[in-house]
mmCIF file of C-alpha atoms in Angstrom:
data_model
loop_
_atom_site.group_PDB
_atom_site.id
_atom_site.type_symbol
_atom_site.label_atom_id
_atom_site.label_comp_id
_atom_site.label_asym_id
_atom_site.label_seq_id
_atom_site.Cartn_x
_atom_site.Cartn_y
_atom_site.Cartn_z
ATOM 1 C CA UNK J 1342 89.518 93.512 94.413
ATOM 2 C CA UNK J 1343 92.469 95.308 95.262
ATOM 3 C CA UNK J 1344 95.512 95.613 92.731
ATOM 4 C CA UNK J 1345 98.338 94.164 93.557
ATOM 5 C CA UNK J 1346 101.778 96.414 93.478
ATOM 6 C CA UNK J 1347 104.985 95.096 95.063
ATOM 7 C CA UNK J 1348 105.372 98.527 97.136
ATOM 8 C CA UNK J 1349 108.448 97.547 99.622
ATOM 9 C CA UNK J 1350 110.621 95.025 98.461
ATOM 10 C CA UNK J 1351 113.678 95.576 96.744
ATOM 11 C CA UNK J 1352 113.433 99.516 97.034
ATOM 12 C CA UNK J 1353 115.772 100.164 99.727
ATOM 13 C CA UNK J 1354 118.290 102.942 98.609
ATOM 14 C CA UNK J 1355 121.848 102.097 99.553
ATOM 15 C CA UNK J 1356 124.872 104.193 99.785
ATOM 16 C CA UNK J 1357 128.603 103.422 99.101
ATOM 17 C CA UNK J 1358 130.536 106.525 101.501
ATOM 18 C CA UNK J 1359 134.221 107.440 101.451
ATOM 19 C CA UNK J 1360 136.599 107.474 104.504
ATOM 20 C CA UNK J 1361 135.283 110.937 105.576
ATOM 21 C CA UNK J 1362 134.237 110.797 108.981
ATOM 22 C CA UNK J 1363 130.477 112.580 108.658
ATOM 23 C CA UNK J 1364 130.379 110.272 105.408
ATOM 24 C CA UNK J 1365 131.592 107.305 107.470
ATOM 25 C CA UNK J 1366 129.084 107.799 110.175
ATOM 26 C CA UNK J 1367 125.947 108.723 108.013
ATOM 27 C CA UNK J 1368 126.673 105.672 106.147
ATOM 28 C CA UNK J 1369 126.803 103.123 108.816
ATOM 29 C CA UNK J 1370 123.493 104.508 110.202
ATOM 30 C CA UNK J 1371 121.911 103.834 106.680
ATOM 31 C CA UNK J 1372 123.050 100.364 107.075
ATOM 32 C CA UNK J 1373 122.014 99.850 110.323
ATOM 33 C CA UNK J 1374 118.733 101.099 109.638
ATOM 34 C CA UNK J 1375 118.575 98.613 106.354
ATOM 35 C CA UNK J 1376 120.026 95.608 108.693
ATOM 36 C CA UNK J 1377 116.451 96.283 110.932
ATOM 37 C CA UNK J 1378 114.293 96.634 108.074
ATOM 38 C CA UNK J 1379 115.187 92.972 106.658
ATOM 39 C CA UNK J 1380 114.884 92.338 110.112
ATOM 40 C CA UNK J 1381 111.121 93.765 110.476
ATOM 41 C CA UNK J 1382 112.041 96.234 112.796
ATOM 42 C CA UNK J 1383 110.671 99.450 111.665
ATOM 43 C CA UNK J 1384 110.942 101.386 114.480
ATOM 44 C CA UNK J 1385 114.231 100.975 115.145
ATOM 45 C CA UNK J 1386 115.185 101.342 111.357
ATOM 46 C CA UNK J 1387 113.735 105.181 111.409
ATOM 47 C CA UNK J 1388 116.069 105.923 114.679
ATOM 48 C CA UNK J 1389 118.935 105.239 112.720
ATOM 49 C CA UNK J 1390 117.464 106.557 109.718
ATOM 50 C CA UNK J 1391 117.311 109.687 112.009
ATOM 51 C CA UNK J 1392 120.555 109.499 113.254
ATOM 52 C CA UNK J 1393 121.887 109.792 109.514
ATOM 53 C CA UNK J 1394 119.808 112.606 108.700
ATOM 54 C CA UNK J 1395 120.613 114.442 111.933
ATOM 55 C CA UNK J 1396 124.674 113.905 110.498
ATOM 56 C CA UNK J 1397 123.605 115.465 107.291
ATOM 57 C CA UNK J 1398 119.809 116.790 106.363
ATOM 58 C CA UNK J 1399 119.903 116.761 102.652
ATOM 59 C CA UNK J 1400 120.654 112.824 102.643
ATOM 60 C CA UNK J 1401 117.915 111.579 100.466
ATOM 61 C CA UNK J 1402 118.779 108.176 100.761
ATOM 62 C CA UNK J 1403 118.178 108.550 104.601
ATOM 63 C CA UNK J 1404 114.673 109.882 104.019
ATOM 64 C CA UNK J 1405 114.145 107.986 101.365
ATOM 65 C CA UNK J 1406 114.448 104.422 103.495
ATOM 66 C CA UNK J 1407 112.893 106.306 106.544
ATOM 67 C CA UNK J 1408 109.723 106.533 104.833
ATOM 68 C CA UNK J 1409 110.108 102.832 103.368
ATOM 69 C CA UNK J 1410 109.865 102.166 107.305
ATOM 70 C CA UNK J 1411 107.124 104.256 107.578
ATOM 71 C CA UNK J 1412 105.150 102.335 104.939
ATOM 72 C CA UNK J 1413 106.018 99.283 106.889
ATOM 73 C CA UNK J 1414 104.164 100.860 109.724
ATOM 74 C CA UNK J 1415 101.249 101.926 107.659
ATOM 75 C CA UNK J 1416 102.149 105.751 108.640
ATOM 76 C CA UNK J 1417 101.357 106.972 105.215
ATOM 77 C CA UNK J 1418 101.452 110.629 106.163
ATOM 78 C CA UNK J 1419 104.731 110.188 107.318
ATOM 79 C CA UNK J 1420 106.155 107.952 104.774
ATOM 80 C CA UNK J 1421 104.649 110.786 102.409
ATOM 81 C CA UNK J 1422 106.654 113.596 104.171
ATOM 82 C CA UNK J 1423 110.189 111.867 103.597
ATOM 83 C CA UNK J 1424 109.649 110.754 100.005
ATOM 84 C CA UNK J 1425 109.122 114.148 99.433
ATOM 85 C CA UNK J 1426 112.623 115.251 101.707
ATOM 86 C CA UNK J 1427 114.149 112.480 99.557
ATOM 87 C CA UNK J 1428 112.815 114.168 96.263
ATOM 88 C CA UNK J 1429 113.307 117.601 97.767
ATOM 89 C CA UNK J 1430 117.214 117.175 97.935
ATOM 90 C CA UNK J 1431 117.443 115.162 94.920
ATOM 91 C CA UNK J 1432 114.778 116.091 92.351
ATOM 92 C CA UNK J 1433 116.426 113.439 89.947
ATOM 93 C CA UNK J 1434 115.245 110.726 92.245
ATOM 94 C CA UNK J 1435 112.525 108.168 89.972
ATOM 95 C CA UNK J 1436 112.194 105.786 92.907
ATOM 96 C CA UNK J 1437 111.219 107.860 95.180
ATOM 97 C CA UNK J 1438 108.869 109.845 92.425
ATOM 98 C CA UNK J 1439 107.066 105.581 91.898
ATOM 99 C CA UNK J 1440 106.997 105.300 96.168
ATOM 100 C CA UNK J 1441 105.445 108.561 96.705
ATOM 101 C CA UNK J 1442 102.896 108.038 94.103
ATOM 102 C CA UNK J 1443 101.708 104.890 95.113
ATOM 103 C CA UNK J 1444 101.497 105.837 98.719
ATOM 104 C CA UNK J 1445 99.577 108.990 97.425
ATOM 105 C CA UNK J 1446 97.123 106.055 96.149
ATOM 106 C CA UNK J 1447 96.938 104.452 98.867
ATOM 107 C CA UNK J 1448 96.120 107.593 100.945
ATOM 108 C CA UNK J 1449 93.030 108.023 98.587
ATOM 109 C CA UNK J 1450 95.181 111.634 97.231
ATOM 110 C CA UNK J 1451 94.596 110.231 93.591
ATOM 111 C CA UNK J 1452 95.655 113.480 91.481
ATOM 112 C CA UNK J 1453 98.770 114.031 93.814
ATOM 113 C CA UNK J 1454 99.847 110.199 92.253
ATOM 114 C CA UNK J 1455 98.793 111.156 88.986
ATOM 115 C CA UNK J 1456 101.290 114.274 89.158
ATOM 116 C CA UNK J 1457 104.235 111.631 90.026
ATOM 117 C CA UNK J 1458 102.856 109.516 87.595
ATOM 118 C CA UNK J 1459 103.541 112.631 84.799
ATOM 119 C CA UNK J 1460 107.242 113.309 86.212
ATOM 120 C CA UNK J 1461 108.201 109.823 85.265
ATOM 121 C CA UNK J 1462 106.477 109.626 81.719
ATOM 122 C CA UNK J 1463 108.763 113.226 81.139
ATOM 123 C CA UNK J 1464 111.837 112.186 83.260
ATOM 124 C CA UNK J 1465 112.348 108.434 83.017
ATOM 125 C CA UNK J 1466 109.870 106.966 79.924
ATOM 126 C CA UNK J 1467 111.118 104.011 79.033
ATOM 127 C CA UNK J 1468 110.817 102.485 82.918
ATOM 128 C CA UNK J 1469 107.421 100.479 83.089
ATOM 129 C CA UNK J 1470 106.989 101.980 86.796
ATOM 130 C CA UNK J 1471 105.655 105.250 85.799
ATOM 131 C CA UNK J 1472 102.907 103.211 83.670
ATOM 132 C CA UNK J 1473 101.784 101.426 86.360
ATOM 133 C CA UNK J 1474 101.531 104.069 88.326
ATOM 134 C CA UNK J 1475 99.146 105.882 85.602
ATOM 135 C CA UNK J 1476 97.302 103.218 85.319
ATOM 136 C CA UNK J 1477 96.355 102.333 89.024
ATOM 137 C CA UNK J 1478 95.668 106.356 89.465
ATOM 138 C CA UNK J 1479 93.013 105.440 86.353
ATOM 139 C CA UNK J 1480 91.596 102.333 87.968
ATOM 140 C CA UNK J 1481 90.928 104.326 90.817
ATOM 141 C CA UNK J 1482 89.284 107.391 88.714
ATOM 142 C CA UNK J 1483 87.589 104.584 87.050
ATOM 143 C CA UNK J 1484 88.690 105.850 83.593
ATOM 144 C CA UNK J 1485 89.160 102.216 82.531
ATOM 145 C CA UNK J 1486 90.535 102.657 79.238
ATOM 146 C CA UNK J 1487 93.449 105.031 80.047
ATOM 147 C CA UNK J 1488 94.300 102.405 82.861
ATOM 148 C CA UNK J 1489 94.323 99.865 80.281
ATOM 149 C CA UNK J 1490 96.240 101.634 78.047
ATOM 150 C CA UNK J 1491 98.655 102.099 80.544
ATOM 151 C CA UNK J 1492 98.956 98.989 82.020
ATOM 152 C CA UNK J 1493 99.760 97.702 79.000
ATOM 153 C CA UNK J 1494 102.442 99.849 77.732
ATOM 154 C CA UNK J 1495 104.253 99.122 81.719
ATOM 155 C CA UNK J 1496 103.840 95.271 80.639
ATOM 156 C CA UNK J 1497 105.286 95.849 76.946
ATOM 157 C CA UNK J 1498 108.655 98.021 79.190
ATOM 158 C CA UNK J 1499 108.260 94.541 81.339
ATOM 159 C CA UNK J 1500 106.833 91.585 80.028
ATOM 160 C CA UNK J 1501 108.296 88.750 82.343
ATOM 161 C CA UNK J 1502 105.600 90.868 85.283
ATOM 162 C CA UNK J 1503 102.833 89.063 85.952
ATOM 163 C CA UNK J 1504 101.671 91.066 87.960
ATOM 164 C CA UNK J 1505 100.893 93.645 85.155
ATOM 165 C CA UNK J 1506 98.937 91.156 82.885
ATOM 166 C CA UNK J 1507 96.593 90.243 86.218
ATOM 167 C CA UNK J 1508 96.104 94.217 86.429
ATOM 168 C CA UNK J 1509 95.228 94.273 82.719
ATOM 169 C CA UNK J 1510 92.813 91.388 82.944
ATOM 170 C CA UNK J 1511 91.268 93.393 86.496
ATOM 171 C CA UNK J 1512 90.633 96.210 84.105
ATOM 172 C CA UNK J 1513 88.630 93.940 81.431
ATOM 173 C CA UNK J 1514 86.742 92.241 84.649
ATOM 174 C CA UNK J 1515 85.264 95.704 85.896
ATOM 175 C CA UNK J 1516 84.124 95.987 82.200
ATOM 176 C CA UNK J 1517 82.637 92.638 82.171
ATOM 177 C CA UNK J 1518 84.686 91.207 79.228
ATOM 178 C CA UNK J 1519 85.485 87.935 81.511
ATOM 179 C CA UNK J 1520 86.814 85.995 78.496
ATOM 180 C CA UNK J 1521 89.768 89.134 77.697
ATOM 181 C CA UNK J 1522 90.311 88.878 81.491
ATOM 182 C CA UNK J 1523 90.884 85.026 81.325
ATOM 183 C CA UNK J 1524 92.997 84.839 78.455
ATOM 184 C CA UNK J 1525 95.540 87.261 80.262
ATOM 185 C CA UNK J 1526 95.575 84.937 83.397
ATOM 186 C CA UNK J 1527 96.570 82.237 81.421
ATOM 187 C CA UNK J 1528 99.313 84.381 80.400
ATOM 188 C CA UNK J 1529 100.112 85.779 83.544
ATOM 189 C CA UNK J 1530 99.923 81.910 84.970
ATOM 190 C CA UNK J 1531 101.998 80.812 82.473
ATOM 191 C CA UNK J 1532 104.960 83.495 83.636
ATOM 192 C CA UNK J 1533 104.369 83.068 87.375
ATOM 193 C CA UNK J 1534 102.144 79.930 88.161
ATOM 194 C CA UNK J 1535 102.230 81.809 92.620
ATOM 195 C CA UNK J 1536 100.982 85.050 91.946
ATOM 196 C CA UNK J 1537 98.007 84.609 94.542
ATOM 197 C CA UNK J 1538 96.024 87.786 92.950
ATOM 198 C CA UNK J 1539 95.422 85.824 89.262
ATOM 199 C CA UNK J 1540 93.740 82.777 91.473
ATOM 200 C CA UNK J 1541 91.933 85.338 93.358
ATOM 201 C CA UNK J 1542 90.449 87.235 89.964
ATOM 202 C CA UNK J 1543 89.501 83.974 88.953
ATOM 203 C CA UNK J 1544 87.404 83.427 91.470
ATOM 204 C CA UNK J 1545 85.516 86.483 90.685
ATOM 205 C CA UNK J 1546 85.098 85.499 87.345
ATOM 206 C CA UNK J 1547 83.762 82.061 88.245
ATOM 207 C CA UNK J 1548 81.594 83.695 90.806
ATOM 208 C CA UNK J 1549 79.922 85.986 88.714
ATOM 209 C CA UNK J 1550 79.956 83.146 85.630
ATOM 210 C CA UNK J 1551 77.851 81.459 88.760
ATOM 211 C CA UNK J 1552 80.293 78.667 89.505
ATOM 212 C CA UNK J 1553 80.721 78.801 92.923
ATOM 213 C CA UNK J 1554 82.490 75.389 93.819
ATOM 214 C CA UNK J 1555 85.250 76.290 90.881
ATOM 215 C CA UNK J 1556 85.367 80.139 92.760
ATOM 216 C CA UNK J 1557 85.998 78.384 95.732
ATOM 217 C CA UNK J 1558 88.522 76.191 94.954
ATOM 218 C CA UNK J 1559 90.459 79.133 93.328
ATOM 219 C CA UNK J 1560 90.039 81.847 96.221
ATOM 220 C CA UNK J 1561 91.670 79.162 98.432
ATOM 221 C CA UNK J 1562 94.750 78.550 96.133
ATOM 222 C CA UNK J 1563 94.787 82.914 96.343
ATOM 223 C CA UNK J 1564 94.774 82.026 100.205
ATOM 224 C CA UNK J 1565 96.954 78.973 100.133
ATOM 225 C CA UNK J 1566 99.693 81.670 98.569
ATOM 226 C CA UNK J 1567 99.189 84.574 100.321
ATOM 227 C CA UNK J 1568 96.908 84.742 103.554
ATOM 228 C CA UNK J 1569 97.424 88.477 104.529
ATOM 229 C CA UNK J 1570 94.735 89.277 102.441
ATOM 230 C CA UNK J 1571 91.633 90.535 104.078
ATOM 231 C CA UNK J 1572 89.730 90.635 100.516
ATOM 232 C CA UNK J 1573 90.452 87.013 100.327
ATOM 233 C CA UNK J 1574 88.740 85.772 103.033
ATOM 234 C CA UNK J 1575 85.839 88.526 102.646
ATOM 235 C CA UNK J 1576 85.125 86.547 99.072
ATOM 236 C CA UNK J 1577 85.477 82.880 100.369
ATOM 237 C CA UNK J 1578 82.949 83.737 102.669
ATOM 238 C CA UNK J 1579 80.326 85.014 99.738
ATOM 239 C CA UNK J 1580 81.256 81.882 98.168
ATOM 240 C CA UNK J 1581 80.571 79.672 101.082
ATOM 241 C CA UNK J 1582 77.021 81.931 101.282
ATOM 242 C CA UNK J 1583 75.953 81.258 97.975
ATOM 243 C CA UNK J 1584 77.421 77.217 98.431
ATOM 244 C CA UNK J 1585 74.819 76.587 101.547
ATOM 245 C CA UNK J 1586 77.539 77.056 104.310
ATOM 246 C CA UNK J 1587 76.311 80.346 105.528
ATOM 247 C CA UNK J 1588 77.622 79.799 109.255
ATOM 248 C CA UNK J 1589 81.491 79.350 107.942
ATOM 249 C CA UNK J 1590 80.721 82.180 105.525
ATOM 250 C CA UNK J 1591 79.731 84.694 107.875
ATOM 251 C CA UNK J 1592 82.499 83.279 109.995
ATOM 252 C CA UNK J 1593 85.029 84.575 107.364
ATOM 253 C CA UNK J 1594 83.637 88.131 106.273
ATOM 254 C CA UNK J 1595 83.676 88.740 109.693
ATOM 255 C CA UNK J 1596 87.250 87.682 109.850
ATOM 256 C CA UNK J 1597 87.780 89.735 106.913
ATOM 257 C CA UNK J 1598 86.345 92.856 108.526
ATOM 258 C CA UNK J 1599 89.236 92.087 111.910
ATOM 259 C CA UNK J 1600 92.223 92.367 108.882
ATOM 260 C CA UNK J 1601 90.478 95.419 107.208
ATOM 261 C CA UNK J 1602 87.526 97.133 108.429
ATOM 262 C CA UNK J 1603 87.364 99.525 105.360
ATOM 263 C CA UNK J 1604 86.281 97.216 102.537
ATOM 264 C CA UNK J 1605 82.712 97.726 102.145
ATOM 265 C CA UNK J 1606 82.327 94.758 100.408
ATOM 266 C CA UNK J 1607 82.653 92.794 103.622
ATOM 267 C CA UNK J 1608 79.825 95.057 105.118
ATOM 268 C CA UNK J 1609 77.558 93.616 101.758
ATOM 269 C CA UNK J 1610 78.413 90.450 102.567
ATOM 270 C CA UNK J 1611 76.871 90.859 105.981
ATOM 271 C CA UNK J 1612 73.919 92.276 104.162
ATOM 272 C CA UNK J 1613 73.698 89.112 102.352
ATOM 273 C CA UNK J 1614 74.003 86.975 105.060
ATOM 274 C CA UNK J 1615 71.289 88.259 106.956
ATOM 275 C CA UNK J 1616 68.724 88.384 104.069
ATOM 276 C CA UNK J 1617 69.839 84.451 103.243
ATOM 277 C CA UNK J 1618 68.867 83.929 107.148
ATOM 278 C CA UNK J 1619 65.433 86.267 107.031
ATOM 279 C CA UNK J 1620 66.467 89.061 109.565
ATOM 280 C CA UNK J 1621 65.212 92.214 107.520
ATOM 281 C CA UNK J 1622 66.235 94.218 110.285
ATOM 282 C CA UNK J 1623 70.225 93.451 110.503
ATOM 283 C CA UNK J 1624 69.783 93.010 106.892
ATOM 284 C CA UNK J 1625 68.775 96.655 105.965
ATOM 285 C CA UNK J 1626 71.373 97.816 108.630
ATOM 286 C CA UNK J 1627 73.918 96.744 106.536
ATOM 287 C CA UNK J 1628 72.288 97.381 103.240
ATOM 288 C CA UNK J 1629 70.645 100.456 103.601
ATOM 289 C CA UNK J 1630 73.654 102.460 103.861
ATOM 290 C CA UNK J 1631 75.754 100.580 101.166
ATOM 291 C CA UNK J 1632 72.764 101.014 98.695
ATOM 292 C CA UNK J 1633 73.035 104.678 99.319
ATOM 293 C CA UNK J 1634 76.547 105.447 98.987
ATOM 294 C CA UNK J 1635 77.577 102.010 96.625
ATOM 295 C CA UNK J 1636 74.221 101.851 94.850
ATOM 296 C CA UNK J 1637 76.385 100.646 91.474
ATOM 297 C CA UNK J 1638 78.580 97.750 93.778
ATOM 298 C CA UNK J 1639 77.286 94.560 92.462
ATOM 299 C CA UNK J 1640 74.528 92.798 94.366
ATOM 300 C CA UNK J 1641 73.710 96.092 96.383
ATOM 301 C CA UNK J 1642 70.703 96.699 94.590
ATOM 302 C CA UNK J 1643 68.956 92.988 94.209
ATOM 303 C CA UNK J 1644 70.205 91.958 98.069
ATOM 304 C CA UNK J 1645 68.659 95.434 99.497
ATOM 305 C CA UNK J 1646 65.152 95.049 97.576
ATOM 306 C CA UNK J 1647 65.255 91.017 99.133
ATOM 307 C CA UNK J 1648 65.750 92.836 102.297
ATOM 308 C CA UNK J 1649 62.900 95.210 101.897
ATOM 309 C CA UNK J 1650 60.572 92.227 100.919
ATOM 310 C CA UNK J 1651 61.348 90.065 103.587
#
């Protein structure tokens, strides 16, 4: 289960400029660049991005949307290097502080977010971003409470986000209280009705409640409203495993692994699939290795001993 943050849209910077002609110039790069990002073209975004910055090197808003093309092209070392330009020549610069961090994140540099995360509790409190930001650092740390805590002081900065009450009800489903995380999906439902990630958390609940036609049903409403996401797929396919259809199942994880071959839940759900068809030796190649460096991750354990015994 991944947690969902809305990392690229609405946070291009734009510039008004004045009749000056390096002003004039700079400026109509920025745009240009902006016009191919809402285009989806990246890479021709960050060559007028360039062009700007070669006009004038301290223009943060130039680096600044460089990088959000960068992020676009999954280059987070890069998009890491300009957020920090942008924040070098304006250290007053919150957006880029929230973007840096949660590319930090997403480069697995967790105490490098948490130190953005602490420049926007000092520098710009009463925005719900820097919250957030704390509390995905502490999901990842698996400090559960202080993510908690700070998810829900980002939702009480901005309650219409749905998004934030599905991360609060995440945190209560890693601890097991499935009945706190429901009650905040209703919520979170009941503010945004399409946020694909609530339908996908209830399908882990149902799963692990062992309901696996209802978990089903709600990872493909998850799918129905967002089908970029390789987790998605990965847990249809357990549920088809545990529902008999191990073929389609497989057929899925494996799917899942083509969109994202770094979620080692997929590689369990091989596991699983090979102990449900008897081969101990596939099975234990998958297993073996998961049970030694995941031996907590749910259904490690039980699926590795099947695979011993078969």
């Amino acid at each position: 289960m991944k947690i969902q943050n809305s990392l690229l849209a609405g946070i291009i910077a734009l510039t008004l400029f004045s009749c000056d002609s390096i002003e004039d110039k700079k400026g109509r790069f920025l745009l240009k660049g902006n016009e191919k990002l809402e285009e989806n073209d990246p890479k021709s975004a960050i060559d007028f991005y360039h062009e700007a910055i070669e006009l004038d090197s301290t223009y943060s808003d130039a680096w600044f949307n460089k990088a959000v093309a960068h992020l676009k092209l999954h280059q987070l070392n890069e998009a890491i290097a300009d957020f920090s330009q942008a924040i070098n020549f304006r250290p007053d610069y919150p957006n880029a502080y929230f973007q840096r961090g949660l590319s930090y994140l997403d480069n697995g540099e967790f105490y490098k977010a948490k130190s953005d995360a602490e420049w926007l509790h000092k520098n710009d409190s009463e925005n719900w971003e820097g919250y957030f930001l704390s509390g995905l650092v502490a999901e990842k740390l698996e400090d559960y409470p202080t993510a908690l805590t700070s998810f829900q002081k980002a939702s009480e900065l901005n309650p219409s986000n749905s998004d934030l009450l599905v991360n609060q009800a995440t945190v209560y489903y890693y601890q097991k209280e499935f009945e706190e995380a429901s009650k905040l999906l209703d919520k979170a439902e009941s503010i945004n009705p399409s946020e694909p990630n609530l339908h996908n958390l209830r399908s882990m609940i149902a799963f692990d409640y062992g309901k696996y036609q209802e978990a089903l049903e709600a990872v493909e409403k998850a799918i129905s409203l967002d089908s970029r996401q390789a987790y998605y797929y990965n847990n249809k396919g357990l549920y088809l495993l545990f529902l008999g259809e191990k073929e389609k199942g497989l057929e899925l994880i494996n799917q899942s692994i083509q969109m994202d071959d770094s979620n080692p839940f997929a590689l369990r759900n091989k596991g699983i699939f090979y102990v449900m068809e008897g081969d101990k030796i596939s099975a234990l190649q998958y297993l073996t290795e998961l049970y030694k460096d995941y031996p907590d991750m749910e259904l490690v354990e039980e699926y590795y001993k099947k695979a011993q015994d078969l």
